């Protein structure tokens, strides 16, 4: 599965992708991540496949999913990945980890990547986040690095909650999320079911450098009204 391609500062292209290797573990889904680097040579685009990044099921139940890559001013690439882990109470002898976002860095245009680690706040605590879609981008207005994601106030398991969508700045030196910058984009309305989902959006920066987020209201597959009760398309400008 391929994800959003980005143009690097040297004019080359980076195409992130994932591959399902679930059969190896006897589960329905477990993803590996890799990148393809495209460079123009004699009028044609030549692709070079980068390193495959892998984690064991003990590190993430679903492996590495839905990568979003951003390039920093110093040339480093940062990828944020959806990951799911088991709480200690789910199964005897398993756990200690929460669902969250895993982060990795490349200094060579995606040919090699650092070992994935949890996205953490600047005070060292894990950013709790359900197994859900995330975004990562550098603002075209002022060059700051931001993540858009569903943040939970406590450890979580699997795909919910997604009933609050936030944006926050990530420090480009430490690659930690600045807790004081966490800002709510949209949260659950009092008339909505607790399993409402603000996720799977499409984000794009416009000519002004504003981030536009488009999405429909979704519901968890565990919700009795799976298709929801509002099929409008919403747009938020940041």
CSV table of N, CA and C in Angstrom, one decimal, residues 82-85 87 98-101 128-133 150-164 188 193-200 218-223 226:
chain,number,residue,atom,x,y,z
A,82,UNK,N,1.3,4.7,12.7
A,82,UNK,CA,0.3,4.2,13.5
A,82,UNK,C,0.7,2.8,14.1
A,83,UNK,N,0.5,2.6,15.4
A,83,UNK,CA,1.0,1.4,16.1
A,83,UNK,C,0.0,1.0,17.1
A,84,UNK,N,-0.2,-0.3,17.4
A,84,UNK,CA,-1.1,-0.7,18.4
A,84,UNK,C,-0.4,-1.7,19.3
A,85,UNK,N,-0.6,-1.6,20.6
A,85,UNK,CA,0.1,-2.5,21.5
A,85,UNK,C,-0.9,-3.0,22.5
A,87,UNK,N,-2.3,-3.8,26.3
A,87,UNK,CA,-2.3,-3.4,27.7
A,87,UNK,C,-2.0,-4.7,28.5
A,98,UNK,N,1.1,0.7,25.5
A,98,UNK,CA,-0.2,1.3,25.1
A,98,UNK,C,-0.1,1.5,23.6
A,99,UNK,N,-1.3,1.7,23.0
A,99,UNK,CA,-1.3,2.1,21.6
A,99,UNK,C,-0.8,3.6,21.6
A,100,UNK,N,-0.1,3.9,20.5
A,100,UNK,CA,0.5,5.2,20.4
A,100,UNK,C,1.0,5.4,19.0
A,101,UNK,N,1.9,6.4,18.8
A,101,UNK,CA,2.5,6.6,17.5
A,101,UNK,C,4.0,6.3,17.6
A,128,UNK,N,-0.3,9.1,24.5
A,128,UNK,CA,-1.3,8.0,24.3
A,128,UNK,C,-2.2,8.4,23.1
A,129,UNK,N,-2.3,7.4,22.2
A,129,UNK,CA,-3.1,7.6,21.0
A,129,UNK,C,-3.6,6.3,20.5
A,130,UNK,N,-4.9,6.2,20.2
A,130,UNK,CA,-5.4,5.0,19.7
A,130,UNK,C,-4.8,4.6,18.4
A,131,UNK,N,-5.0,3.3,18.0
A,131,UNK,CA,-4.5,2.8,16.7
A,131,UNK,C,-5.3,3.5,15.6
A,132,UNK,N,-4.8,4.7,15.2
A,132,UNK,CA,-5.6,5.5,14.3
A,132,UNK,C,-4.7,6.3,13.4
A,133,UNK,N,-5.3,6.9,12.4
A,133,UNK,CA,-4.6,7.7,11.4
A,133,UNK,C,-3.9,8.9,12.1
A,150,UNK,N,-5.2,11.8,17.1
A,150,UNK,CA,-6.2,11.6,18.2
A,150,UNK,C,-5.4,11.3,19.5
A,151,UNK,N,-5.4,12.2,20.4
A,151,UNK,CA,-4.7,12.0,21.7
A,151,UNK,C,-5.6,11.6,22.8
A,152,UNK,N,-5.2,10.5,23.6
A,152,UNK,CA,-6.0,10.1,24.7
A,152,UNK,C,-5.4,10.5,26.0
A,153,UNK,N,-6.2,10.7,27.0
A,153,UNK,CA,-5.7,11.1,28.3
A,153,UNK,C,-5.1,10.0,29.1
A,154,UNK,N,-5.4,8.7,28.7
A,154,UNK,CA,-4.9,7.5,29.4
A,154,UNK,C,-4.5,6.4,28.4
A,155,UNK,N,-3.8,5.4,28.9
A,155,UNK,CA,-3.4,4.3,28.0
A,155,UNK,C,-4.6,3.7,27.3
A,156,UNK,N,-4.5,3.3,26.0
A,156,UNK,CA,-5.6,2.8,25.3
A,156,UNK,C,-5.2,1.6,24.5
A,157,UNK,N,-6.2,0.8,24.1
A,157,UNK,CA,-6.0,-0.4,23.4
A,157,UNK,C,-6.8,-0.4,22.1
A,158,UNK,N,-6.1,-0.7,21.0
A,158,UNK,CA,-6.8,-0.9,19.7
A,158,UNK,C,-7.2,0.5,19.1
A,159,UNK,N,-8.4,0.6,18.5
A,159,UNK,CA,-8.7,1.7,17.6
A,159,UNK,C,-9.5,2.9,18.2
A,160,UNK,N,-9.9,2.8,19.4
A,160,UNK,CA,-10.6,3.9,20.0
A,160,UNK,C,-10.0,4.3,21.4
A,161,UNK,N,-10.2,5.5,21.8
A,161,UNK,CA,-11.1,6.5,21.3
A,161,UNK,C,-10.5,7.4,20.2
A,162,UNK,N,-11.4,7.9,19.4
A,162,UNK,CA,-11.0,8.9,18.3
A,162,UNK,C,-11.9,10.1,18.4
A,163,UNK,N,-12.5,10.3,19.6
A,163,UNK,CA,-13.5,11.3,19.7
A,163,UNK,C,-13.0,12.7,19.9
A,164,UNK,N,-11.7,12.9,19.9
A,164,UNK,CA,-11.1,14.2,20.0
A,164,UNK,C,-9.9,14.2,19.0
A,188,UNK,N,-15.9,15.5,20.5
A,188,UNK,CA,-17.2,14.9,20.5
A,188,UNK,C,-18.3,15.9,20.9
A,193,UNK,N,-22.5,9.7,19.9
A,193,UNK,CA,-22.1,8.5,20.6
A,193,UNK,C,-20.7,8.5,21.0
A,194,UNK,N,-20.3,7.9,22.1
A,194,UNK,CA,-18.9,7.9,22.5
A,194,UNK,C,-17.9,7.3,21.5
A,195,UNK,N,-18.4,6.5,20.6
A,195,UNK,CA,-17.6,5.8,19.6
A,195,UNK,C,-17.6,6.6,18.3
A,196,UNK,N,-17.9,7.8,18.3
A,196,UNK,CA,-17.8,8.7,17.1
A,196,UNK,C,-16.3,8.8,16.8
A,197,UNK,N,-15.9,8.9,15.5
A,197,UNK,CA,-14.5,9.0,15.1
A,197,UNK,C,-14.2,10.2,14.3
A,198,UNK,N,-13.2,11.0,14.7
A,198,UNK,CA,-12.7,12.0,13.9
A,198,UNK,C,-11.3,11.5,13.4
A,199,UNK,N,-11.3,10.9,12.3
A,199,UNK,CA,-10.1,10.3,11.8
A,199,UNK,C,-10.2,10.1,10.3
A,200,UNK,N,-9.2,9.6,9.7
A,200,UNK,CA,-9.1,9.3,8.2
A,200,UNK,C,-9.5,10.6,7.4
A,218,UNK,N,-17.2,9.8,11.2
A,218,UNK,CA,-17.2,8.3,11.2
A,218,UNK,C,-17.6,7.7,12.5
A,219,UNK,N,-17.9,6.4,12.5
A,219,UNK,CA,-18.3,5.7,13.7
A,219,UNK,C,-17.5,4.4,13.8
A,220,UNK,N,-17.2,4.0,15.0
A,220,UNK,CA,-16.5,2.7,15.2
A,220,UNK,C,-17.3,1.6,14.7
A,221,UNK,N,-16.6,0.5,14.3
A,221,UNK,CA,-17.3,-0.7,13.9
A,221,UNK,C,-18.1,-1.3,15.1
A,222,UNK,N,-17.7,-0.9,16.3
A,222,UNK,CA,-18.4,-1.4,17.5
A,222,UNK,C,-19.6,-0.6,17.9
A,223,UNK,N,-19.9,0.5,17.1
A,223,UNK,CA,-21.0,1.3,17.4
A,223,UNK,C,-22.3,0.8,16.7
A,226,UNK,N,-23.3,2.1,12.8
A,226,UNK,CA,-22.0,2.1,12.1
A,226,UNK,C,-21.8,3.1,11.1
